[in-house]
Short mmCIF file of C-alpha atoms in Angstrom, two decimals:
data_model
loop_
_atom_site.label_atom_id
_atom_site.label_comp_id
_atom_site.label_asym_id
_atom_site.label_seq_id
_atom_site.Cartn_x
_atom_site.Cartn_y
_atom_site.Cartn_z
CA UNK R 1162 25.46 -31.59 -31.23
CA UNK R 1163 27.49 -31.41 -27.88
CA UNK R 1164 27.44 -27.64 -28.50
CA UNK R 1165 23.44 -27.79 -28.21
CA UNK R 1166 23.05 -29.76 -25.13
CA UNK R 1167 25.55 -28.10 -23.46
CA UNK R 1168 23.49 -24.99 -24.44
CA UNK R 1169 20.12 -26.67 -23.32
CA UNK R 1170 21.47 -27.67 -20.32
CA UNK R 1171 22.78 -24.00 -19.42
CA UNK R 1172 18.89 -22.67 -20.37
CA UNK R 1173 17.42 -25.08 -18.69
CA UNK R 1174 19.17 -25.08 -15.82
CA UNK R 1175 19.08 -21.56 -15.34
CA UNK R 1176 15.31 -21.57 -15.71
CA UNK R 1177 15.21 -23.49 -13.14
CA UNK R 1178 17.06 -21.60 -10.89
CA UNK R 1179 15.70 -18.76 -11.47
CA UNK R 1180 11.93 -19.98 -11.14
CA UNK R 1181 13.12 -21.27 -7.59
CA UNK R 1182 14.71 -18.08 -6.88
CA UNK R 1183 12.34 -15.58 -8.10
CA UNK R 1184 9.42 -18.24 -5.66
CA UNK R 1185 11.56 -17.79 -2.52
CA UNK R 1186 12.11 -13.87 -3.25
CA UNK R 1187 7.86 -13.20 -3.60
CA UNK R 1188 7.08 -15.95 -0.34
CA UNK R 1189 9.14 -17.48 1.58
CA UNK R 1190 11.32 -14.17 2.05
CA UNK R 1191 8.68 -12.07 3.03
CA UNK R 1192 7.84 -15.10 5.46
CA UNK R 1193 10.96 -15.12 7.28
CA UNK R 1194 12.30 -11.91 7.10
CA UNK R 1195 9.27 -9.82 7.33
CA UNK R 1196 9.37 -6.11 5.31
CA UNK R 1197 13.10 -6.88 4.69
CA UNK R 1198 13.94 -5.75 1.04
CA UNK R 1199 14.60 -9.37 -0.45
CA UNK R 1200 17.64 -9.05 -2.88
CA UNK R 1201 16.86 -9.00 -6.93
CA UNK R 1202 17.76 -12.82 -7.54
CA UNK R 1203 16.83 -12.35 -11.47
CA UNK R 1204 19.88 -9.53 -11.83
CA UNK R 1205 22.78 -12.30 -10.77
CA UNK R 1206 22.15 -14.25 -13.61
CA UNK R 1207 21.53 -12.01 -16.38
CA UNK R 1208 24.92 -10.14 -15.35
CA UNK R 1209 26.48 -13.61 -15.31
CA UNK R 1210 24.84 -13.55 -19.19
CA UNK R 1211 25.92 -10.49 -20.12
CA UNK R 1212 29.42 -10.61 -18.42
CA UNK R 1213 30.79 -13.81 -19.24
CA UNK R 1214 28.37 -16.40 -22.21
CA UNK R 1215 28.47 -15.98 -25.39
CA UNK R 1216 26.33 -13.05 -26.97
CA UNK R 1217 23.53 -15.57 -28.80
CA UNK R 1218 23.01 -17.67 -25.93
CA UNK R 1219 22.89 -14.64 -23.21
CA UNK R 1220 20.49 -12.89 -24.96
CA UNK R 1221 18.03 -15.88 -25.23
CA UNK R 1222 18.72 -16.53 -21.32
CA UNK R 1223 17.81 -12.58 -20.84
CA UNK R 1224 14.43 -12.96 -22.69
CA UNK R 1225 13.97 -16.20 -21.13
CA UNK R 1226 14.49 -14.63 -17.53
CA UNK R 1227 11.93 -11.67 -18.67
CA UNK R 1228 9.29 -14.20 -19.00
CA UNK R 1229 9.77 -15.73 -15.93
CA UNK R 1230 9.53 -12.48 -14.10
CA UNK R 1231 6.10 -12.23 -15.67
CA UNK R 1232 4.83 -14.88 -13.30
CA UNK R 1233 5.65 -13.30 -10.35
CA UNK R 1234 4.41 -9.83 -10.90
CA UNK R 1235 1.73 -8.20 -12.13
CA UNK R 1236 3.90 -5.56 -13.96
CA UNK R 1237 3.51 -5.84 -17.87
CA UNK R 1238 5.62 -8.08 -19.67
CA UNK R 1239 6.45 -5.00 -22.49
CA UNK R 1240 8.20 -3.56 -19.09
CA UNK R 1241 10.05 -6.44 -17.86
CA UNK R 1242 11.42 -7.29 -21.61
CA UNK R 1243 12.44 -3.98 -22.13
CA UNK R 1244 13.99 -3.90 -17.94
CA UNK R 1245 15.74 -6.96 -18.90
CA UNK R 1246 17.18 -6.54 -22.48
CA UNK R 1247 18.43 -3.07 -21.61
CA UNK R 1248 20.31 -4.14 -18.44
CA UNK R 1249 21.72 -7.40 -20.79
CA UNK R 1250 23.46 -4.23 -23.15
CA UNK R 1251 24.25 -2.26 -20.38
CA UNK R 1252 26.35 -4.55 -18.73
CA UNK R 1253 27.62 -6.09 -22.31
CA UNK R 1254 28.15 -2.72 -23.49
CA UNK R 1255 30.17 -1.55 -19.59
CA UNK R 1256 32.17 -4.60 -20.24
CA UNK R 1257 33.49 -3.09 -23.68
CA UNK R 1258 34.90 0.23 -21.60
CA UNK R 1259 35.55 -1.04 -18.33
CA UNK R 1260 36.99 -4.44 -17.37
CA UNK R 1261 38.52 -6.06 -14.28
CA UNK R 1262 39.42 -9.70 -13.44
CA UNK R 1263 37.83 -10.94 -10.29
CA UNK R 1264 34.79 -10.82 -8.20
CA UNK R 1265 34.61 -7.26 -7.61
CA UNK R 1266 33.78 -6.29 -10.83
CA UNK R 1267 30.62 -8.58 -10.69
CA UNK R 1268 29.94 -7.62 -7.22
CA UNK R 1269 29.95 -3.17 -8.20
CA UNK R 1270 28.01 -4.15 -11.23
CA UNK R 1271 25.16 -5.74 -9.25
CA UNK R 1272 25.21 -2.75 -7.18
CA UNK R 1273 25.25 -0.37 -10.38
CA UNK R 1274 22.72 -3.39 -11.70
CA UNK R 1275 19.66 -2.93 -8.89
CA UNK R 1276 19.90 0.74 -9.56
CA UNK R 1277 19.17 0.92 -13.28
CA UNK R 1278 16.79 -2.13 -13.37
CA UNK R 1279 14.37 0.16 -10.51
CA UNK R 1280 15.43 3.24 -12.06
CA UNK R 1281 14.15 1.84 -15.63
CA UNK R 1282 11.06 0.27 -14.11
CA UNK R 1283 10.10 4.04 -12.51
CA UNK R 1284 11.08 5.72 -16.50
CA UNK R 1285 8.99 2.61 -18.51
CA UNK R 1286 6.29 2.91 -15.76
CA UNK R 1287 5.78 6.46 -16.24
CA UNK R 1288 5.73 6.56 -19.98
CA UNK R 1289 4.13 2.57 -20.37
CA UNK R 1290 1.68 2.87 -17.82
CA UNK R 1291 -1.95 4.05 -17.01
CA UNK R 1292 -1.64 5.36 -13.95
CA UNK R 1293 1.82 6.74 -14.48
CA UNK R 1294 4.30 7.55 -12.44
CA UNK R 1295 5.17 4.86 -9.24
CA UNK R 1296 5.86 6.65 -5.89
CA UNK R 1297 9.58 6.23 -5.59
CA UNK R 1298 10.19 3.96 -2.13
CA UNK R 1299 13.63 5.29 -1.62
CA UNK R 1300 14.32 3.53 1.91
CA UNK R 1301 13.54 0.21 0.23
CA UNK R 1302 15.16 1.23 -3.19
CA UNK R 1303 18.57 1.31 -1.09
CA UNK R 1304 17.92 -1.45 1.02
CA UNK R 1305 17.72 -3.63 -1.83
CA UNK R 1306 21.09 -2.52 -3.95
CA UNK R 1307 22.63 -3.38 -0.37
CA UNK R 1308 21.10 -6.77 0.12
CA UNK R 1309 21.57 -7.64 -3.35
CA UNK R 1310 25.33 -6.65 -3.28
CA UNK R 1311 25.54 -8.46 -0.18
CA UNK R 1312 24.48 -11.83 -1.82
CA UNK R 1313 26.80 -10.96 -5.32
CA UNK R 1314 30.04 -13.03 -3.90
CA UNK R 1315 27.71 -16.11 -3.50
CA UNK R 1316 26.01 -16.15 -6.62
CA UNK R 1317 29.44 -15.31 -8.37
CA UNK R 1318 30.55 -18.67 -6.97
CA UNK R 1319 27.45 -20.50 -7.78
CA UNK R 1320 27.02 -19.89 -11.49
CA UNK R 1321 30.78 -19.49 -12.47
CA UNK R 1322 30.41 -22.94 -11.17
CA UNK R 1323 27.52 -23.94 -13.22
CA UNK R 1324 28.84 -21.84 -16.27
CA UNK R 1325 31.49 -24.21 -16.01
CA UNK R 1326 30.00 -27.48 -15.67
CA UNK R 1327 27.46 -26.92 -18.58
CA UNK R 1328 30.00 -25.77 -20.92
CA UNK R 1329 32.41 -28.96 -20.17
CA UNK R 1330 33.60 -29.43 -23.70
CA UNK R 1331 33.62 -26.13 -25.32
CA UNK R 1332 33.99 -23.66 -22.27
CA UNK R 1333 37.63 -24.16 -20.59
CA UNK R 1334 37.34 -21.15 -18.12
CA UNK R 1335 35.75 -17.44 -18.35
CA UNK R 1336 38.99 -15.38 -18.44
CA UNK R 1337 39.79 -17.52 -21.63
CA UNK R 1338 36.32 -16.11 -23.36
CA UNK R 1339 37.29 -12.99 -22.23
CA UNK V 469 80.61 -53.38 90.96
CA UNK V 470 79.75 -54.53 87.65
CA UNK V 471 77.17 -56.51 89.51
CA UNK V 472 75.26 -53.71 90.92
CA UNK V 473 75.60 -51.73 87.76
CA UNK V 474 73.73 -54.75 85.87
CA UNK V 475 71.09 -55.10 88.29
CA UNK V 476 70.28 -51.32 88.22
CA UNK V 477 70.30 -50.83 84.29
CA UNK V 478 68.00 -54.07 84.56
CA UNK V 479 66.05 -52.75 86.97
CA UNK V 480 65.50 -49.41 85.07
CA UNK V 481 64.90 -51.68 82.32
CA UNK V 482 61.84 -53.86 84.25
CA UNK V 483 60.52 -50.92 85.09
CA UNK V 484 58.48 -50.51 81.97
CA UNK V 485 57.66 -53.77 82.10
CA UNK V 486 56.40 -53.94 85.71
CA UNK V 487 54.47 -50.91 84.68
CA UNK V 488 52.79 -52.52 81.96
CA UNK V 489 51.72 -55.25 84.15
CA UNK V 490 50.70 -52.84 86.64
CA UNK V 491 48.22 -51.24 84.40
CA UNK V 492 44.78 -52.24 84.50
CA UNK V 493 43.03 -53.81 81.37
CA UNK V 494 41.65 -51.99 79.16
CA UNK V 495 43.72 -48.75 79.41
CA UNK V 496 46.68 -47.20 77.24
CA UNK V 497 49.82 -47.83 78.77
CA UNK V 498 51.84 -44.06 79.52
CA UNK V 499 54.86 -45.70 77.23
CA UNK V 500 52.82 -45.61 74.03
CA UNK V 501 50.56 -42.85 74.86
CA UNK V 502 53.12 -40.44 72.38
CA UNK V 503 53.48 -43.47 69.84
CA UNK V 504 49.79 -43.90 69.63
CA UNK V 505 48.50 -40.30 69.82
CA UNK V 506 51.52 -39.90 67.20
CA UNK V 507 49.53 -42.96 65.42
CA UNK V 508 46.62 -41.50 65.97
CA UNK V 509 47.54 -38.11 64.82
CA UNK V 510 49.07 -39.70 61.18
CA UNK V 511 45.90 -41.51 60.84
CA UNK V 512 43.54 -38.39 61.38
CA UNK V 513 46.27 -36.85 58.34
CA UNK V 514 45.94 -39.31 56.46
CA UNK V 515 41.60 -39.64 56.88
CA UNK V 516 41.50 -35.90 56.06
CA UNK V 517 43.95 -36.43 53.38
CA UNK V 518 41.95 -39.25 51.94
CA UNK V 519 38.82 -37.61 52.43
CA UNK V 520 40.14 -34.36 50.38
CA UNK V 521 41.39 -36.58 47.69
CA UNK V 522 38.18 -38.32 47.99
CA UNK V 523 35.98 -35.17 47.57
CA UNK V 524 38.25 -33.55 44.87
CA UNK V 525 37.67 -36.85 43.03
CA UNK V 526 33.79 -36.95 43.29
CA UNK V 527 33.82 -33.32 42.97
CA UNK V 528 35.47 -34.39 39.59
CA UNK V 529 33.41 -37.03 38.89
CA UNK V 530 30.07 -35.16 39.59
CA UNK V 531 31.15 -32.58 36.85
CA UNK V 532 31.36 -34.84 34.66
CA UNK V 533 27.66 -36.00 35.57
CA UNK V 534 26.33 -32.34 35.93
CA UNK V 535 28.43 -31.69 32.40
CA UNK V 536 26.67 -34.34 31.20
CA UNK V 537 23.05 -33.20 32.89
CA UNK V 538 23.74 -29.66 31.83
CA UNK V 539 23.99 -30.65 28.03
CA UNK V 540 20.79 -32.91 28.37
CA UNK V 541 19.15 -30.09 30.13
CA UNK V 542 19.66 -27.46 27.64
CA UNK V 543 18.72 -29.99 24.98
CA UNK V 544 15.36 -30.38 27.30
CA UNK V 545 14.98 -26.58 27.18
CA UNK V 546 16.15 -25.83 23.63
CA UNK V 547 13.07 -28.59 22.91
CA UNK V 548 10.70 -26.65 25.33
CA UNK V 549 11.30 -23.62 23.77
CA UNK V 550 10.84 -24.63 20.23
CA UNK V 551 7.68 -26.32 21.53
CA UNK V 552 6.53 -22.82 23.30
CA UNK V 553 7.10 -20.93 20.22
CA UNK V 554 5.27 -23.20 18.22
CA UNK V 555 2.32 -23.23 20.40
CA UNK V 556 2.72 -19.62 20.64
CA UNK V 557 2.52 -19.68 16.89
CA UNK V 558 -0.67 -21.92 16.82
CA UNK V 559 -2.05 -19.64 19.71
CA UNK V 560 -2.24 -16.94 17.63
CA UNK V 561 -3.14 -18.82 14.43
CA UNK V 562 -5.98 -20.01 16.75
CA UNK V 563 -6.70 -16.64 17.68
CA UNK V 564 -6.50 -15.39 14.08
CA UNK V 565 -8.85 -17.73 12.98
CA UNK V 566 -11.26 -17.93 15.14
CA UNK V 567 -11.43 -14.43 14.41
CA UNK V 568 -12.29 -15.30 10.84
CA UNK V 569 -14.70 -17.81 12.15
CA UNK V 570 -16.49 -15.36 13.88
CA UNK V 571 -16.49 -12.71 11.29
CA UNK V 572 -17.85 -15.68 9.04
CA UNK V 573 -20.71 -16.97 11.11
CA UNK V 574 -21.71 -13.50 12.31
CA UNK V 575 -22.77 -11.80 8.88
CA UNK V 576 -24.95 -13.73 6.49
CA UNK V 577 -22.38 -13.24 3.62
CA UNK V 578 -20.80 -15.72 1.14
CA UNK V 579 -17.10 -15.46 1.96
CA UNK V 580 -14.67 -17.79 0.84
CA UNK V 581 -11.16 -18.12 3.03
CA UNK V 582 -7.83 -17.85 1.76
CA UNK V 583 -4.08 -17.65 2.35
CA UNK V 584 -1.81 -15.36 1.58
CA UNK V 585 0.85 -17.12 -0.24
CA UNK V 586 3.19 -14.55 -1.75
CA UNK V 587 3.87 -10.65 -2.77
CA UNK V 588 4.86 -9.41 -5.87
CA UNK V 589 7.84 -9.32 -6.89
CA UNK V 590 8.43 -5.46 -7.40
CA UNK V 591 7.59 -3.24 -3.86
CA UNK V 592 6.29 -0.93 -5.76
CA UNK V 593 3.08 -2.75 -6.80
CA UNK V 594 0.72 -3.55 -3.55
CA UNK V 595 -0.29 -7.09 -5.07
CA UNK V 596 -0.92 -10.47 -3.22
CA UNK V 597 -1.56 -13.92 -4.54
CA UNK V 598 -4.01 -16.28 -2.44
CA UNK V 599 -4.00 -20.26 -2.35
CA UNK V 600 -7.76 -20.09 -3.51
CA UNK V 601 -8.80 -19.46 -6.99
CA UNK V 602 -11.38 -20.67 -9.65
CA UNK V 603 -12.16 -23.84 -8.15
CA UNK V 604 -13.41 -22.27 -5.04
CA UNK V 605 -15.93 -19.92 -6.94
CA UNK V 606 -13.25 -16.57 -6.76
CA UNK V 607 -14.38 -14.84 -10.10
CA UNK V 608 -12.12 -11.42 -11.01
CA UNK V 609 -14.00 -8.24 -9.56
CA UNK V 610 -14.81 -10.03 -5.80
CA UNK V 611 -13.78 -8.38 -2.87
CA UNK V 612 -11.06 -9.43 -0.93
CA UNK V 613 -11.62 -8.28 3.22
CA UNK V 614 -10.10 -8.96 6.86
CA UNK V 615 -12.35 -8.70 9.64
CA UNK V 616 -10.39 -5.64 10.61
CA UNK V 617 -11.09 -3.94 7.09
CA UNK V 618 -11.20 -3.64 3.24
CA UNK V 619 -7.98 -5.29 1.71
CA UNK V 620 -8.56 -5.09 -2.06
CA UNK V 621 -10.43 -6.95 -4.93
CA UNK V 622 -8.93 -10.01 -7.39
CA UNK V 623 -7.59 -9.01 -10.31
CA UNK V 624 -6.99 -11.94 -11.79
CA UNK V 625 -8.19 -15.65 -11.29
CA UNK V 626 -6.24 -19.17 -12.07
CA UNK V 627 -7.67 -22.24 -11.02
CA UNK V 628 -6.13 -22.66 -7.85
CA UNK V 629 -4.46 -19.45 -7.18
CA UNK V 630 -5.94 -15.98 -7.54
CA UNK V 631 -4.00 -12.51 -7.72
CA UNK V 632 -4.94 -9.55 -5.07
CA UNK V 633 -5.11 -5.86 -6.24
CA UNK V 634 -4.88 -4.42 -3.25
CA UNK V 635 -6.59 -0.69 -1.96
CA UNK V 636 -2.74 1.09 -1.73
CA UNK V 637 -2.11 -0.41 -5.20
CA UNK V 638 -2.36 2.58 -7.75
CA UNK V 639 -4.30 1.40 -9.94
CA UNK V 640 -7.20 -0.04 -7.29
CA UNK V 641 -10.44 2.55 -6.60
CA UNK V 642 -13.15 1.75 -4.12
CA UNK V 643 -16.09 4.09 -3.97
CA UNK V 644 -16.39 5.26 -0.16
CA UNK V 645 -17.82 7.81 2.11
CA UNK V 646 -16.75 9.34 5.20
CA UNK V 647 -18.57 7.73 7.99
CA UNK V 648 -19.20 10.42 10.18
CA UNK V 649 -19.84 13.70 7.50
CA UNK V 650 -20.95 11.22 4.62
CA UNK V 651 -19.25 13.13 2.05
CA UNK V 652 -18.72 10.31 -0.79
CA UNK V 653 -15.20 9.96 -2.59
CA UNK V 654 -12.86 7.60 -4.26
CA UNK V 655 -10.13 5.63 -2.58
CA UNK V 656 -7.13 5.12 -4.83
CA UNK V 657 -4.04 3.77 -3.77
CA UNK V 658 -0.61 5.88 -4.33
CA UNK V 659 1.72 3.51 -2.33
CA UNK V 660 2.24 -0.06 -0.05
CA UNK V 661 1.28 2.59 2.88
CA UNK V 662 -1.25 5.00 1.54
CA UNK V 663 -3.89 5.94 -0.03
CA UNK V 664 -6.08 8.81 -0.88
CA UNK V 665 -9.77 9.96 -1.26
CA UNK V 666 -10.28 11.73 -4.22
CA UNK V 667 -13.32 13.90 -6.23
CA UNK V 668 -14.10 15.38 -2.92
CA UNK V 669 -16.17 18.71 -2.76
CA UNK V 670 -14.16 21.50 -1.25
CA UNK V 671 -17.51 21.77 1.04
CA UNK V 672 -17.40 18.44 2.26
CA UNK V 673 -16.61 17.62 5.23
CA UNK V 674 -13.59 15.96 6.57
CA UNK V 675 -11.38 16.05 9.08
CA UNK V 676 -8.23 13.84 10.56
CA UNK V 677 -9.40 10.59 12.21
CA UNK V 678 -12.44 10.26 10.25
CA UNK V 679 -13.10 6.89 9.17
CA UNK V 680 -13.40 6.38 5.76
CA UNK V 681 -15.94 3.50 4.59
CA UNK V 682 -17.29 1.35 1.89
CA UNK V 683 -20.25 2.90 0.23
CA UNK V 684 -21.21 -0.27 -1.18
CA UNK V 685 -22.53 1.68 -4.43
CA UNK V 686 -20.01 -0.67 -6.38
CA UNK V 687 -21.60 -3.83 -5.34
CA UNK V 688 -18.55 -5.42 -4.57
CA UNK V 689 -17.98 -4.46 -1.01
CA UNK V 690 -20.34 -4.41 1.76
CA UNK V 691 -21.83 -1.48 2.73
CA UNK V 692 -20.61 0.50 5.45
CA UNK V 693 -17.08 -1.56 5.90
CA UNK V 694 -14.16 0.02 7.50
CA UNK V 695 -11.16 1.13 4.41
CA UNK V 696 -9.01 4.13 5.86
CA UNK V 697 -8.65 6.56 8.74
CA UNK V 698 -7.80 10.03 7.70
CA UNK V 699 -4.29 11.08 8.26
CA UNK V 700 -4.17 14.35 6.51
CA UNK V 701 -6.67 17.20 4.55
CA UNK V 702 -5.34 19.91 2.46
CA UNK V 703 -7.50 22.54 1.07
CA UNK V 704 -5.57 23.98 -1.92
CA UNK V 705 -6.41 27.31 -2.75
CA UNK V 706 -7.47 27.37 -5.96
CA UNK V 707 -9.62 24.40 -7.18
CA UNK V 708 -12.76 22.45 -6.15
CA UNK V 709 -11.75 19.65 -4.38
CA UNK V 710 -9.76 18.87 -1.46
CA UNK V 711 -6.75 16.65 -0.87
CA UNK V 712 -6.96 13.83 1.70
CA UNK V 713 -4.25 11.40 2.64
CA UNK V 714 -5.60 7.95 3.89
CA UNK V 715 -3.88 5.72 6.28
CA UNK V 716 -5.30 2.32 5.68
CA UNK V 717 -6.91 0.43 8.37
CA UNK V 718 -5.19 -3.06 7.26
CA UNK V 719 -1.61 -2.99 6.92
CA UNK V 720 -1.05 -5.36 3.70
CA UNK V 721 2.47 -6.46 4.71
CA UNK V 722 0.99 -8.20 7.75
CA UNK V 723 -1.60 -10.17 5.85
CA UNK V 724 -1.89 -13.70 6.47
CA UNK V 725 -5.30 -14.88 6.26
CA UNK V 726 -8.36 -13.27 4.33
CA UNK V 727 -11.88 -13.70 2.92
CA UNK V 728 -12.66 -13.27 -0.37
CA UNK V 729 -16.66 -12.18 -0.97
CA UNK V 730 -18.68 -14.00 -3.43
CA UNK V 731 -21.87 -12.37 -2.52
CA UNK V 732 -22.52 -9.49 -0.19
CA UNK V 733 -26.26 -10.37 0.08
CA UNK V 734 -26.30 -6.53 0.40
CA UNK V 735 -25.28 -6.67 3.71
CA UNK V 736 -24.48 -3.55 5.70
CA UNK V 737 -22.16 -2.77 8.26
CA UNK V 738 -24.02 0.27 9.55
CA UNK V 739 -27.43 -1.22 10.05
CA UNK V 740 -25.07 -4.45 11.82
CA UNK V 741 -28.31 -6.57 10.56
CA UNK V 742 -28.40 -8.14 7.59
CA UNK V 743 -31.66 -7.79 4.93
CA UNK V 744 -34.80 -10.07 5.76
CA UNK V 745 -34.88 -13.25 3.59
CA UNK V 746 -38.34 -12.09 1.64
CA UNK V 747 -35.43 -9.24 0.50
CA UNK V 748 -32.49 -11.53 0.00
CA UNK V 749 -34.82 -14.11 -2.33
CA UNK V 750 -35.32 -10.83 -4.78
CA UNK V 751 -31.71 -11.26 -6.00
CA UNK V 752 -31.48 -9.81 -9.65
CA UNK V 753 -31.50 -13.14 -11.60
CA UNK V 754 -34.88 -14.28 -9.61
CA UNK V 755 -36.28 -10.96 -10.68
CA UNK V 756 -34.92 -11.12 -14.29
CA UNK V 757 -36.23 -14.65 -14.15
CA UNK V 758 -39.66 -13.69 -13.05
CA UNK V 759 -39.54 -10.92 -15.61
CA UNK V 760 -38.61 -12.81 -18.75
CA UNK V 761 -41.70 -15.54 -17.77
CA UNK V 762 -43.94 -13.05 -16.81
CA UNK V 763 -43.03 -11.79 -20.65
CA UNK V 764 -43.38 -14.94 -22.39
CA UNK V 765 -46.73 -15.38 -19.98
CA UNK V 766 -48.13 -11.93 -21.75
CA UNK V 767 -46.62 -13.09 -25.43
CA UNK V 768 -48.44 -16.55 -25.15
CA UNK V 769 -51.69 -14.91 -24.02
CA UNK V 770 -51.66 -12.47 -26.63
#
């Protein structure tokens, strides 16, 4: 029973975030910073699923996140389940090969991270899509894996944070799961 | 001996005295001239000593009051400056919109205003979301303009929200003509910057600059209204059509305010007047409506 609301809790709460996140990335970004790539928000947390919960409850998160990004884009929602679940193995799958304690390895995965998830959207686009193939904005393309890798150290913080608050009981710390 | 040796060291000695009594009041006697210019000379040190200390002190003090007036200052100015740049802000918002209240009152269409409120969430899609939506009569298909030019048409409605497809979107088409040759096309968007006209005869004629306008053939966007400038016309060699790059004349990203169109009332940009009201009463439902009676008129009769 513990188990479950610990697990509600973690859903829940990243929901929550994310829904903030993904309504400052779409306005109030755009409002301050003007045509400043905004960084991917949405790829912090489902690395932080794939990297360090348990398999079960990341994949749920993932799907969860996918639906999210539905309201705040017009792309399909085939495209952004497919975006999200194959970045969720990716990363799970990466972790399996290649492993190292610390920050870093979060912060070159969200690098590696932006790249497939716009890289995937251009591939599903192209063979989803009506109209094909999206015009590649490479300027912008780059300007976001820098911004988002910028912001990695400070989302690290954040969730490992949260990961460990809403997994009190059960979770001691995430080198232990690993 | 000793006598005379008194009375002269006394006399030497009354001398001063006699001399002091010999002076007339009111002037310094010669014996304390030294001691009192000496005097005088210690006191003038010790004025412009005072007086240094004094000044280095106020000098001090005043610091700490101009410190002090400095910091309050800049406070003053830090508050003047927010307060410029917000009236700056609500200068141009003024501007702005009285720019859309001119644009409004000038042509006799139904227009609707509305606020950009966010992008979407991939770059790659040219999509904006307004703070109007159902509830203010926005219906998907309705054109979406600036006063400066064509921005899109809704896509999608909510209640209070509605989502923008705008013209460099690739999956938005706007019939259009070139103003100046005529020669009628299809905008389509390829990305957040351009667009192109396509289904172009090789004939027709275009060149850079052009401006590229609504035909108003779709019914959705006034006739005649401003969409793209020509940036670029390639003639391939084999085929019948032409390639032209657009430049639109709105630059989404800068999008603030807009109007969405709930009825053009057919009215054109080119003719700058709109239609006379015996035209605007003959809308399609009053003619439909005078149709269908005028049919149950004949049925009853017969």
């Amino acid at each position: 029973m513990e188990i479950l609301k610990e697990y509600i809790s973690n859903i829940s709460g990243y929901a929550i975030a994310n829904f903030l996140l993904l309504a400052l990335q779409t306005s109030l970004w755009h409002d301050f910073m003007g045509s400043l790539p905004a960084p991917h928000f949405i790829l912090y947390s489902i690395i932080i699923f794939a990297l360090y919960q348990p398999s079960k409850l990341g994949f749920i998160n993932t799907l969860i996140s996918a639906f999210i990004i539905c309201n705040f884009t017009i792309v399909p929602i085939e495209i952004n389940l497919i975006q999200c679940v194959f970045l969720y193995i990716l990363v799970n799958k990466l972790k399996e090969r290649i492993y190292w304690h610390g920050f870093t390895y979060y912060w070159t995965l969200t690098a590696i991270s932006v790249f497939v998830f716009h890289i995937t959207y251009y591939l599903l686009s192209w063979s989803l899509e009506e109209s094909g193939w999206a015009e590649i904005q490479w300027l912008f393309f780059l300007g976001q894996i820098l911004i988002s890798t910028l912001f990695a150290p400070l989302f690290y913080l954040i969730y490992n944070k949260f990961e460990k608050i809403s997994f009190r009981s059960s979770y001691s710390s995430l080198e232990e799961v690993l | 001996m000793d006598l005379k040796k008194i009375i002269i060291v006394l006399a030497f000695l009354s001398l001063p005295i006699l001399s002091l009594n010999l002076q007339k009041p009111g002037e310094n006697p010669w014996i304390l001239r030294p001691f009192s210019a000496f005097g005088g000379f210690l006191q003038n040190s010790y004025l412009a000593f005072s007086s240094t200390i004094r000044g280095t002190t106020s000098k001090y003090i005043n610091l700490i009051g101009v410190k002090n007036d400095i910091q309050s200052l800049s406070e003053k100015n830090q508050e003047l400056n927010a307060k410029l740049l917000q009236f700056e802000e609500i200068l141009m918002e003024n501007q702005r919109l009285s720019q859309l209240l001119e644009f409004h009152s000038k042509h006799g269409m139904d227009l609707v205003p509305a606020k950009v409120i966010s992008q979407d969430l991939f770059s790659e899609r040219s999509i904006i979301r307004l703070n109007r939506g159902e509830s203010s009569g926005i219906k998907k298909g309705m054109a979406v303009i600036h006063p400066e030019g064509a921005v899109g048409y809704i896509l999608k409605s909510h209640d209070s929200t509605s989502i923008v497809l705008l013209l460099t979107d690739r999956y938005a088409v706007i019939d259009a003509r070139v103003q100046r040759s005529r020669a009628r096309g299809i905008v389509r968007g390829v990305s957040p910057n351009t667009a192109e006209l396509r289904y172009l005869q090789r004939t027709d004629d275009v060149q850079i600059g052009d401006l590229v306008v609504s035909s108003g053939l779709d019914s959705i966007f006034p006739k005649g209204f401003p969409v793209a400038t020509v940036e670029n016309v390639t003639k391939v060699k084999s085929g019948i059509t032409q390639d032209v790059k657009l430049k639109p004349v709105i630059e989404p990203s800068r999008l603030e305010e807009v109007f969405v169109v709930l009825n053009t009332k057919e009215y054109s940009f080119e003719k700058k007047e709109p239609i006379s009201d015996e035209k605007k009463e003959e809308t399609p439902e009053k003619t439909q409506k005078a149709l269908s009676s005028k049919a149950q008129k004949t049925g009853s009769d017969s």
